Amino acid sequence: VACVYKCSNCYSVYNKGAGDTTNGIAAGTLFEQLPAPYCCTICEADKTSFKKIEKQYWVYKPFNSA
């Protein structure tokens, strides 16, 4: 199960796979590694406004696959 962090004010998402180029955060940076003064690029809410959201990945497998 992977996760992203969603701003509870504007619902923008921090995804470690993309990072945050606006704030100079490289792709692959974990949310926990973001600096304390990190803020949302959309509404400028602080880091504590983000909530962890788990993403479920579904794998499609046809019924007749061999």
mmCIF file of C-alpha atoms in Angstrom:
data_model
loop_
_atom_site.group_PDB
_atom_site.id
_atom_site.type_symbol
_atom_site.label_atom_id
_atom_site.label_comp_id
_atom_site.label_asym_id
_atom_site.label_seq_id
_atom_site.Cartn_x
_atom_site.Cartn_y
_atom_site.Cartn_z
ATOM 1 C CA VAL A 1 0.000 0.000 0.000
ATOM 2 C CA ALA A 2 1.456 3.334 -1.083
ATOM 3 C CA CYS A 3 0.454 6.661 0.373
ATOM 4 C CA VAL A 4 0.248 10.346 -0.463
ATOM 5 C CA TYR A 5 -0.314 13.342 1.780
ATOM 6 C CA LYS A 6 -3.326 15.577 1.099
ATOM 7 C CA CYS A 7 -3.685 19.170 2.284
ATOM 8 C CA SER A 8 -6.794 19.362 4.454
ATOM 9 C CA ASN A 9 -7.429 22.959 3.341
ATOM 10 C CA CYS A 10 -7.294 22.819 -0.468
ATOM 11 C CA TYR A 11 -6.945 19.055 -1.098
ATOM 12 C CA SER A 12 -3.746 19.339 -3.119
ATOM 13 C CA VAL A 13 -1.540 16.273 -2.852
ATOM 14 C CA TYR A 14 2.137 15.768 -2.024
ATOM 15 C CA ASN A 15 3.379 12.672 -3.829
ATOM 16 C CA LYS A 16 6.964 11.593 -3.140
ATOM 17 C CA GLY A 17 7.241 10.236 -6.679
ATOM 18 C CA ALA A 18 6.823 13.725 -8.087
ATOM 19 C CA GLY A 19 8.305 15.792 -5.266
ATOM 20 C CA ASP A 20 7.472 19.503 -5.274
ATOM 21 C CA THR A 21 9.458 21.509 -7.800
ATOM 22 C CA THR A 22 7.811 24.775 -6.722
ATOM 23 C CA ASN A 23 9.336 24.384 -3.251
ATOM 24 C CA GLY A 24 12.589 22.835 -4.503
ATOM 25 C CA ILE A 25 11.761 19.336 -3.221
ATOM 26 C CA ALA A 26 13.281 16.549 -5.338
ATOM 27 C CA ALA A 27 11.284 13.546 -6.531
ATOM 28 C CA GLY A 28 11.689 10.633 -4.134
ATOM 29 C CA THR A 29 11.674 12.801 -0.988
ATOM 30 C CA LEU A 30 9.540 11.250 1.748
ATOM 31 C CA PHE A 31 6.977 13.515 3.422
ATOM 32 C CA GLU A 32 8.695 12.907 6.757
ATOM 33 C CA GLN A 33 11.920 14.313 5.265
ATOM 34 C CA LEU A 34 10.357 17.614 4.234
ATOM 35 C CA PRO A 35 11.705 20.598 6.180
ATOM 36 C CA ALA A 36 9.606 21.881 9.095
ATOM 37 C CA PRO A 37 8.721 25.159 7.313
ATOM 38 C CA TYR A 38 7.358 23.261 4.267
ATOM 39 C CA CYS A 39 4.014 24.641 3.102
ATOM 40 C CA CYS A 40 1.364 23.772 0.533
ATOM 41 C CA THR A 41 2.127 25.189 -2.907
ATOM 42 C CA ILE A 42 -1.543 26.049 -3.491
ATOM 43 C CA CYS A 43 -2.840 27.552 -0.241
ATOM 44 C CA GLU A 44 0.395 27.916 1.791
ATOM 45 C CA ALA A 45 -0.957 25.854 4.700
ATOM 46 C CA ASP A 46 1.808 24.470 6.901
ATOM 47 C CA LYS A 47 3.065 20.884 6.907
ATOM 48 C CA THR A 48 0.790 19.908 9.814
ATOM 49 C CA SER A 49 -2.252 20.523 7.587
ATOM 50 C CA PHE A 50 -1.415 17.460 5.465
ATOM 51 C CA LYS A 51 -3.097 14.129 6.186
ATOM 52 C CA LYS A 52 -1.773 10.729 5.160
ATOM 53 C CA ILE A 53 -3.951 8.977 2.579
ATOM 54 C CA GLU A 54 -3.288 5.334 1.702
ATOM 55 C CA LYS A 55 -3.660 4.381 -1.954
ATOM 56 C CA GLN A 56 -4.777 0.903 -2.902
ATOM 57 C CA TYR A 57 -3.573 -0.481 -6.197
ATOM 58 C CA TRP A 58 -5.839 -2.862 -8.024
ATOM 59 C CA VAL A 59 -4.338 -5.302 -10.471
ATOM 60 C CA TYR A 60 -6.521 -6.210 -13.422
ATOM 61 C CA LYS A 61 -6.286 -9.859 -14.317
ATOM 62 C CA PRO A 62 -8.563 -11.202 -17.066
ATOM 63 C CA PHE A 63 -10.613 -14.277 -16.158
ATOM 64 C CA ASN A 64 -9.204 -16.283 -19.054
ATOM 65 C CA SER A 65 -5.548 -15.466 -18.510
ATOM 66 C CA ALA A 66 -3.169 -18.382 -18.635
#
